[in-house]
CSV table of C-alpha atoms in Angstrom, one decimal:
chain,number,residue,atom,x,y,z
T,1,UNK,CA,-56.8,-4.1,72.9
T,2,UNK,CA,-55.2,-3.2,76.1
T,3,UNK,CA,-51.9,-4.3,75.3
T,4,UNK,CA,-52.4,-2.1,72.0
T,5,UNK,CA,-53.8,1.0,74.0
T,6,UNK,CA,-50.1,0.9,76.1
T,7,UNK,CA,-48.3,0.7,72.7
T,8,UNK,CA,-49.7,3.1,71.3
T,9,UNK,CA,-48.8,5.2,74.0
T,10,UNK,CA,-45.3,3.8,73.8
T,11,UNK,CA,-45.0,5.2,70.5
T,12,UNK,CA,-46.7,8.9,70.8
T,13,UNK,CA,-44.1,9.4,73.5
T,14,UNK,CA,-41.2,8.0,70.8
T,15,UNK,CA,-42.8,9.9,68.1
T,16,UNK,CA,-43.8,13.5,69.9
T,17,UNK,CA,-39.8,13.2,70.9
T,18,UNK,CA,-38.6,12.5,67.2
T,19,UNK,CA,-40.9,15.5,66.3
T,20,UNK,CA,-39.2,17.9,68.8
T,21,UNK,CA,-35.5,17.0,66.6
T,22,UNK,CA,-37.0,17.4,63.8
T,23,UNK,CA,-38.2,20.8,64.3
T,24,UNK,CA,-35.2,22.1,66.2
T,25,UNK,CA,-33.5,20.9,62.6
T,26,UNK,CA,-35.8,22.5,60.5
T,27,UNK,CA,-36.0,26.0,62.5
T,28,UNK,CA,-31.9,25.7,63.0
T,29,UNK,CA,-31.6,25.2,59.0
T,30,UNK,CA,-34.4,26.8,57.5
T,31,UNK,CA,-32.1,29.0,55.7
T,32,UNK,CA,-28.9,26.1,54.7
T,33,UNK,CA,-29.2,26.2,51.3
T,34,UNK,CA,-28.0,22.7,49.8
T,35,UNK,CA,-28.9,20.7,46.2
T,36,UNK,CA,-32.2,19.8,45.8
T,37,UNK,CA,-31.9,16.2,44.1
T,38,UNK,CA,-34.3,14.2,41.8
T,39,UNK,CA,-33.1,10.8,40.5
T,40,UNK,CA,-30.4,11.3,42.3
T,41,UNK,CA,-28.9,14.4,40.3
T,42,UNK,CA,-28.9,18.4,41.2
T,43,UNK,CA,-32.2,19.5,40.7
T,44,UNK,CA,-33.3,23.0,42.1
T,45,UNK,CA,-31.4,24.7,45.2
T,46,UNK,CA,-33.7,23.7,48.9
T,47,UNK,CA,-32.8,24.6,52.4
T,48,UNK,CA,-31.6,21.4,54.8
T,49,UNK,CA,-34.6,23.3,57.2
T,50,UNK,CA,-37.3,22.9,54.3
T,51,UNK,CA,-35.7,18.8,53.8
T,52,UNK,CA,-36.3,18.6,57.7
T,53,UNK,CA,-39.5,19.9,57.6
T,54,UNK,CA,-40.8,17.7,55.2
T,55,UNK,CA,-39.8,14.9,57.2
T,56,UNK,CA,-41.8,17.0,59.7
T,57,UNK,CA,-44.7,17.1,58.4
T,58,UNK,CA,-45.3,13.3,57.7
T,59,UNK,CA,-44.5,13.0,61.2
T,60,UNK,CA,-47.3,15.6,62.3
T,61,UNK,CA,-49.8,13.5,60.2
T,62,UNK,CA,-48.9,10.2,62.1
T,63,UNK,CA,-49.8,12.0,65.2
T,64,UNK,CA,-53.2,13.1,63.7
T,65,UNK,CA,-53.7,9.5,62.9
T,66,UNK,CA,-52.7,8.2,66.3
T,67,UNK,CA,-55.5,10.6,67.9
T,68,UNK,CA,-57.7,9.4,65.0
T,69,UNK,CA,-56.9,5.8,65.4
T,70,UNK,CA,-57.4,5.2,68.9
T,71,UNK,CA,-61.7,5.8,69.1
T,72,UNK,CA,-61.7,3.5,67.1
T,73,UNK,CA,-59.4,0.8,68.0
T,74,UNK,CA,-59.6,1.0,71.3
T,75,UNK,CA,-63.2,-0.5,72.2
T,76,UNK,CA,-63.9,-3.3,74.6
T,77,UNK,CA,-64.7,-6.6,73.1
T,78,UNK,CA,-67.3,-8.6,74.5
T,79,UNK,CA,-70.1,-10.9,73.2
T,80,UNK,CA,-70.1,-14.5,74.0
T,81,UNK,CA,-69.9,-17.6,71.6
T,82,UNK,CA,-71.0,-15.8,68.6
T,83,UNK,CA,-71.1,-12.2,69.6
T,84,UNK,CA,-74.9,-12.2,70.8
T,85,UNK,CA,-74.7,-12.1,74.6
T,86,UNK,CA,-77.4,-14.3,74.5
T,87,UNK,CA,-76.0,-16.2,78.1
T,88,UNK,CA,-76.6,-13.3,79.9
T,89,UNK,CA,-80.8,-13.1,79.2
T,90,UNK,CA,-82.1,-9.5,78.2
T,91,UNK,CA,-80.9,-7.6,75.6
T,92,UNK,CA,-81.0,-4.6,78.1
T,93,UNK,CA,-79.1,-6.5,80.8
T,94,UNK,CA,-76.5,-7.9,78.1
T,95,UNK,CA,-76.1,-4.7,76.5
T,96,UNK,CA,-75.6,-2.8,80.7
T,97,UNK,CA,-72.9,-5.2,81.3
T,98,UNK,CA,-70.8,-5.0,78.3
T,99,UNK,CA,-70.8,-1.1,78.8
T,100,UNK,CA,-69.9,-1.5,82.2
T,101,UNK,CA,-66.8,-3.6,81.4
T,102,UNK,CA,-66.1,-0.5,79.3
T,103,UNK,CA,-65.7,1.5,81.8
T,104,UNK,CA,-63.9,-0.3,84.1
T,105,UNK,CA,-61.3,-0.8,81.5
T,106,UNK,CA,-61.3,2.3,80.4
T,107,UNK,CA,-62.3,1.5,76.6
T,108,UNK,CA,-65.4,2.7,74.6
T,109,UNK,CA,-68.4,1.0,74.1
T,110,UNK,CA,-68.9,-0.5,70.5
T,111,UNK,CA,-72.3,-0.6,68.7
T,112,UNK,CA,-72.1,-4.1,68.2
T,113,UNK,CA,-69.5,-7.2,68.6
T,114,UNK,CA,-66.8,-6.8,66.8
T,115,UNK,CA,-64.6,-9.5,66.7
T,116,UNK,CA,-65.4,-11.1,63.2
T,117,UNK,CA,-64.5,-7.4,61.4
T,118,UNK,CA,-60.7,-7.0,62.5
T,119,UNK,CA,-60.4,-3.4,60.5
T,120,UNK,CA,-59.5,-2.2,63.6
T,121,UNK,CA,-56.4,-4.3,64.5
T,122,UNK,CA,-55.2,-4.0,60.9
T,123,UNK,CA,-55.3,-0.4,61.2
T,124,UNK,CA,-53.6,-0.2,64.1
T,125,UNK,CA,-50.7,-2.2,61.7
T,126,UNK,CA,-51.1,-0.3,59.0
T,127,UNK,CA,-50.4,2.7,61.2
T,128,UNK,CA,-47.5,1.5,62.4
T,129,UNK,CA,-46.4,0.6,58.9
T,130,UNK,CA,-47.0,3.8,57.9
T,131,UNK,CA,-45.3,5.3,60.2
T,132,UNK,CA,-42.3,3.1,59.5
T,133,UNK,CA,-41.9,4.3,56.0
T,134,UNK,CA,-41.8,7.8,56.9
T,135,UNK,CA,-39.1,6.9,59.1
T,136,UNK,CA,-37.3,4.9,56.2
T,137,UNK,CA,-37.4,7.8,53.8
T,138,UNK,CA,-35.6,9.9,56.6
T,139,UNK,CA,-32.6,7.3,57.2
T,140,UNK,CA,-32.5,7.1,53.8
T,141,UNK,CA,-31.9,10.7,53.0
T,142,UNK,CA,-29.8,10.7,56.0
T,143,UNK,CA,-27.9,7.3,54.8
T,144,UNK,CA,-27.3,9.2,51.0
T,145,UNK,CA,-26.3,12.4,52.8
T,146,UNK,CA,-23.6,10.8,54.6
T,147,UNK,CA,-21.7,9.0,51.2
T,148,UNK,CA,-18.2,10.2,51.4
T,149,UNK,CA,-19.3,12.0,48.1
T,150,UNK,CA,-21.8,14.0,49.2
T,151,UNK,CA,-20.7,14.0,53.1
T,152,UNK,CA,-23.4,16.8,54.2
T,153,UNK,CA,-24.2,14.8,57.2
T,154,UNK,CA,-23.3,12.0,59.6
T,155,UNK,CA,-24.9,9.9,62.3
T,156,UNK,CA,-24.0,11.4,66.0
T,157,UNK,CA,-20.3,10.1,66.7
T,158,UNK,CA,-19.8,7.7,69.5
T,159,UNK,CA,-16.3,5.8,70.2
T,160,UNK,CA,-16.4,2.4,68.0
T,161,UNK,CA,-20.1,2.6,66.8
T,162,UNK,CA,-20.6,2.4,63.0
T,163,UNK,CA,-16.8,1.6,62.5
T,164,UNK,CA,-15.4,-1.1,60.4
T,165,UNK,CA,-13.6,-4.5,61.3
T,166,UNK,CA,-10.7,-3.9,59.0
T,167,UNK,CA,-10.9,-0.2,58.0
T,168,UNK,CA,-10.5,2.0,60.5
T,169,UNK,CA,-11.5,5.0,58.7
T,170,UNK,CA,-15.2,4.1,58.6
T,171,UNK,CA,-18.2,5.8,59.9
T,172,UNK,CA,-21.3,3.6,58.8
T,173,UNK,CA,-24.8,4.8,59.1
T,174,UNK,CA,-26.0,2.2,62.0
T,175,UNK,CA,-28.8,3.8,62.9
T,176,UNK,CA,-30.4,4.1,59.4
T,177,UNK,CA,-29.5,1.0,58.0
T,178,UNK,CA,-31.3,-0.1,61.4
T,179,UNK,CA,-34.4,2.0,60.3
T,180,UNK,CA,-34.4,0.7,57.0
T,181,UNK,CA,-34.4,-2.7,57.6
T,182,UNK,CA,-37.4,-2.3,60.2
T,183,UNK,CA,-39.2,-0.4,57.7
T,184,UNK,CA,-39.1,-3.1,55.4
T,185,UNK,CA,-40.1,-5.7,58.3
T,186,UNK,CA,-43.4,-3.7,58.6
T,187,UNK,CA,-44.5,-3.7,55.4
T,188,UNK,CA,-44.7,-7.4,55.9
T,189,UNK,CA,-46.8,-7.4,58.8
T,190,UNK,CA,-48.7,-4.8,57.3
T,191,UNK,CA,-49.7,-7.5,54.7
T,192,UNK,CA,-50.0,-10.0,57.4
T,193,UNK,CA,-52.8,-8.2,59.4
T,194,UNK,CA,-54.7,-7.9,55.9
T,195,UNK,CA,-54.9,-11.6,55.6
T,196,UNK,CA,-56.2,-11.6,58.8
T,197,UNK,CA,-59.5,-9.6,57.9
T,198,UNK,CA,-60.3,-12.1,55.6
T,199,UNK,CA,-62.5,-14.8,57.8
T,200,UNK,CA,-65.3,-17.0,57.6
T,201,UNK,CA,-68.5,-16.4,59.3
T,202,UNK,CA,-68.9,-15.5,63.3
T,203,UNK,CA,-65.2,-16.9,64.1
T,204,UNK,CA,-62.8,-17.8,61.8
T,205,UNK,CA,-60.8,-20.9,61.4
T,206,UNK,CA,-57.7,-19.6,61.4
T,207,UNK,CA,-56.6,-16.3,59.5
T,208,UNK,CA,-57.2,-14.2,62.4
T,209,UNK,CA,-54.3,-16.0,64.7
T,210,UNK,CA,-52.0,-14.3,62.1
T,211,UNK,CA,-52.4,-11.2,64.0
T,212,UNK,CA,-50.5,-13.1,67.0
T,213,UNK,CA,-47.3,-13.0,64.6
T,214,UNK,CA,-48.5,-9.6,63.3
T,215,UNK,CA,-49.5,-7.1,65.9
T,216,UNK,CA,-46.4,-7.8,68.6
T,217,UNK,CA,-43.7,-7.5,65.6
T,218,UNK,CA,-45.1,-4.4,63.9
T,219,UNK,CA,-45.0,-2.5,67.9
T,220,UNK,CA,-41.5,-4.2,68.0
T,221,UNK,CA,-40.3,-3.2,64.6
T,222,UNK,CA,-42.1,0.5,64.9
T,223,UNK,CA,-40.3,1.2,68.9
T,224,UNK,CA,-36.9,0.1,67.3
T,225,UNK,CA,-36.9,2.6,64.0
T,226,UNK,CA,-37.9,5.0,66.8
T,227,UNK,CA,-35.8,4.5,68.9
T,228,UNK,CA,-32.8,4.7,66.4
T,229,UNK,CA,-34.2,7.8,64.6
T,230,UNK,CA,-34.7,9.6,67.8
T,231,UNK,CA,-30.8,8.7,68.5
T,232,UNK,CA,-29.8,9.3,64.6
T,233,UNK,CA,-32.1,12.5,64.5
T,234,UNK,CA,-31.3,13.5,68.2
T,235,UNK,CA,-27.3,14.3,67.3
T,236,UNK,CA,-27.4,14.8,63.4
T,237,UNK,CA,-24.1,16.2,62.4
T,238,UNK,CA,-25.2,18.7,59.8
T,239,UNK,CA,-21.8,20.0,57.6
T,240,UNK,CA,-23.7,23.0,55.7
T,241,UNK,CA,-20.5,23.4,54.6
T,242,UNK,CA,-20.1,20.8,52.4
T,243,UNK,CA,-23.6,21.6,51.4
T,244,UNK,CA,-22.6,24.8,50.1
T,245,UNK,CA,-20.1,23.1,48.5
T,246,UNK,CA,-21.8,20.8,46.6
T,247,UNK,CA,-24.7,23.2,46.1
T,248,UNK,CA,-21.6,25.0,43.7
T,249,UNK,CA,-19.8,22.3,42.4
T,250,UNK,CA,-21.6,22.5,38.8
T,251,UNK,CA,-21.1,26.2,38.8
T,252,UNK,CA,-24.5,27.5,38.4
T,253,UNK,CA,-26.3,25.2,36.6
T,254,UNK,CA,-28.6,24.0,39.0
T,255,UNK,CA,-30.3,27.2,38.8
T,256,UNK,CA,-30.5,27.7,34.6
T,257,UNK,CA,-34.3,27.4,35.2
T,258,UNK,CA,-33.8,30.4,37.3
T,259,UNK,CA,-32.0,32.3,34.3
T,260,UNK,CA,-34.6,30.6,31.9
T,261,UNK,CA,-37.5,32.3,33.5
T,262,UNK,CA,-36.0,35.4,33.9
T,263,UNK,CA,-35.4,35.6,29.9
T,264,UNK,CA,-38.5,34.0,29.1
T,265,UNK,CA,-40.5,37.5,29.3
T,266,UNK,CA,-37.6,39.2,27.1
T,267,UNK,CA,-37.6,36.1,24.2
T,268,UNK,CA,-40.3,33.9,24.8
T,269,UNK,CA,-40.2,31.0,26.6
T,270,UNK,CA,-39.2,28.1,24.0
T,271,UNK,CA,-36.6,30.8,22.6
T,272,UNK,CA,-35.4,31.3,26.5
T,273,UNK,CA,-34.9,27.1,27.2
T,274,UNK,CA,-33.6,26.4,23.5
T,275,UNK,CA,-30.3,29.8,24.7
T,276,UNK,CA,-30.1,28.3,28.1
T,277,UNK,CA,-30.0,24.7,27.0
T,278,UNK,CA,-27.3,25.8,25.0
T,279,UNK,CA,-25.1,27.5,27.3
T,280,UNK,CA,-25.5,24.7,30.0
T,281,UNK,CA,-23.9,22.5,27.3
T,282,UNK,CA,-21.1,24.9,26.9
T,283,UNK,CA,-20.4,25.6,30.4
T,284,UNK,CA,-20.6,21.4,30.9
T,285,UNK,CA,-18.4,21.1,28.3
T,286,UNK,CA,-15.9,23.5,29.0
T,287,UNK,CA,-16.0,23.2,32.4
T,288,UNK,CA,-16.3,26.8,33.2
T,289,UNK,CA,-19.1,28.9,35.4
T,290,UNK,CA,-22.3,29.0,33.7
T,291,UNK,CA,-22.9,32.6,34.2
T,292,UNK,CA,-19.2,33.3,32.2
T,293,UNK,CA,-20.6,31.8,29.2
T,294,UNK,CA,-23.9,33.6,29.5
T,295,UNK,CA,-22.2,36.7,29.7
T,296,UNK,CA,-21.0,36.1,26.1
T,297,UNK,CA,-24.2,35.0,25.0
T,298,UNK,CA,-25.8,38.6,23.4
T,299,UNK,CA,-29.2,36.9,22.9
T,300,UNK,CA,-28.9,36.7,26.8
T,301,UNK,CA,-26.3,39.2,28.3
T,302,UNK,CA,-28.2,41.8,26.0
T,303,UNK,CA,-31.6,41.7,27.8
T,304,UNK,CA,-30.7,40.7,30.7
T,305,UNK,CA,-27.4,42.4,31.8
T,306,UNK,CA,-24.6,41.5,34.1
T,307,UNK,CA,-25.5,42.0,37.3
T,308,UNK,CA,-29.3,40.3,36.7
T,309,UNK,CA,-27.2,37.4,35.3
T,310,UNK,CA,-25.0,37.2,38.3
T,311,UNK,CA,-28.2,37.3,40.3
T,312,UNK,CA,-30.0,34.6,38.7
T,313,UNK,CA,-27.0,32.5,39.1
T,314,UNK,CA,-26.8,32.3,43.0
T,315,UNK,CA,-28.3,29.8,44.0
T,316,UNK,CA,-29.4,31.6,46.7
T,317,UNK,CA,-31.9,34.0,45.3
T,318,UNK,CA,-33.7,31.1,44.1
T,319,UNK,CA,-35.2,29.1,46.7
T,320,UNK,CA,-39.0,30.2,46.7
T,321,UNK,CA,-40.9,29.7,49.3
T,322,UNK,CA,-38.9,27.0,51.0
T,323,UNK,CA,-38.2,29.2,54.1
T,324,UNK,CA,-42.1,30.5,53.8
T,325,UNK,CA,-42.9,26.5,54.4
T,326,UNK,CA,-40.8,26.2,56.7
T,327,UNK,CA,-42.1,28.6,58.7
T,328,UNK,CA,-46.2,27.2,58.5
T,329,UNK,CA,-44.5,23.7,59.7
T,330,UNK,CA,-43.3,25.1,62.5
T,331,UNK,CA,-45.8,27.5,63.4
T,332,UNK,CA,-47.2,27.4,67.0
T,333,UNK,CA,-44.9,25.3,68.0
């Protein structure tokens, strides 16, 4: 438990400074408009701020769970052969000494001996697991983002790192492959310290010494994903740029919702989807601007007009309340 308790604040140090770059990104952003992707294809426009801030916010929980967490992991365990104190005599005099090694290890007091019920170290794994997938979802994003396809973002440049053995004009994503493979490593001990809650009576015979393999590796495998993200996340190389560009390379069609919703009240709202639907299949076709071939729709142009058409178009004007999120994330900070 003590070795846990200076972990633990190993990692709230890591973490609170990983939560510091991810806000600066999300404030610095909150208004980069770039593709909003599901299943990997151009869903809705987003802000790179509103993608940051989502990483954000998981990150704001796993503090919350840290402060949580520690009440009730870190308690003082003490209680003889089978957890009964019954060497030292009295209940009273039992009971006075076990809250006085409390104190002077600075650890509560637990109502009663805890060491056949390990809830508390698996948490303290499961935490950390936790906390690893969040970080895996970032360097994944982060890992995607950085394809020479989409190339809206790169790890921070340093002579040498990330480059390739026989081709010279590689940058690979260290850090989050790093992440990745830590986050996986987790989930493994994760299911390691549930074994180890699983013991017979007063001491087990074994399952519990899984905890030995368990609990040093997940700290291990949680510092190191911290440690890269805070360097990855630290000197992110945002090209909002290319995010623009990308955010246009289908030439409006990410936003045909938009133009869909502003017809809807003109034509109904199958009528609206079944005129949109077809104009996105003659602007893919054709390869031209989606808005161009809405223009010569009448059952569209006609309600709607040019300049609401050119409107609903940009990408811009439809972002809801991404930047409104962004701003409750980062409020009082």
């Amino acid at each position: 438990v003590l070795q846990i308790r200076d972990g633990l604040r190993l990692v709230e140090a890591d973490l609170g400074a990983l939560i510091a770059h991810l806000a600066g990104l999300a404030r610095r952003h909150r208004d980069t408009a770039m593709a909003g992707r599901t299943h990997l294809q151009h869903a809705l426009p987003v802000t790179f701020g509103y993608k940051a801030a989502v990483w954000l916010s998981a990150c704001d929980r796993h503090q919350e769970r840290l402060a949580l967490l520690r009440p009730r992991v870190l308690r003082v365990q003490f209680g003889g052969a089978a957890g009964t104190l019954a060497s030292l005599g009295s209940a009273a005099g039992a009971l006075a000494v076990r809250a006085e090694l409390a104190r002077e290890l600075g650890l509560g007091e637990p109502a009663i001996t805890w060491h056949a019920a390990r809830d508390t170290i698996a948490e303290t794994v499961q935490f950390l697991a936790l906390l690893g997938g969040s970080l895996g979802k970032i360097a994944f994003d982060v890992m995607l983002m950085s394809a020479t396809e989409f190339g809206e973002a790169a790890e921070p440049f340093i002579a040498g790192r990330g480059s390739s053995s026989t081709m010279p004009q590689k940058r690979n994503p260290i850090s989050c492959e790093l992440i990745l493979a830590a986050a996986r490593a987790l989930r493994e001990q994760a299911s390691l310290a549930l074994d180890a809650m699983v013991g017979d009576f007063e001491r087990a015979t074994g399952p519990w010494h899984v905890e030995w393999i368990a609990l040093p590796e997940a700290f291990g495998y949680a510092a190191g994903a911290l440690h890269q993200a805070e360097f990855m996340l630290g000197g992110l190389i945002v090209d909002a740029g290319r995010m623009a560009s990308n955010l246009a390379m289908t030439h409006g069609l990410i936003v045909a919702e938009a133009v869909m919703m502003g017809l809807a009240p003109h034509t109904g709202r199958n009528e609206a989807h079944d005129l949109v639907y077809d104009a996105c299949r003659v602007a893919i076709e054709s390869d031209r601007p989606l808005v161009e071939v809405l223009l010569e729709t009448p059952a569209v142009a006609g309600p709607l007009g040019e300049a609401a058409l050119r409107a609903l178009t940009d990408p811009a004007n439809y972002l809801g309340a991404a930047q409104a999120m962004v701003d409750r994330v980062l409020a009082g900070r």
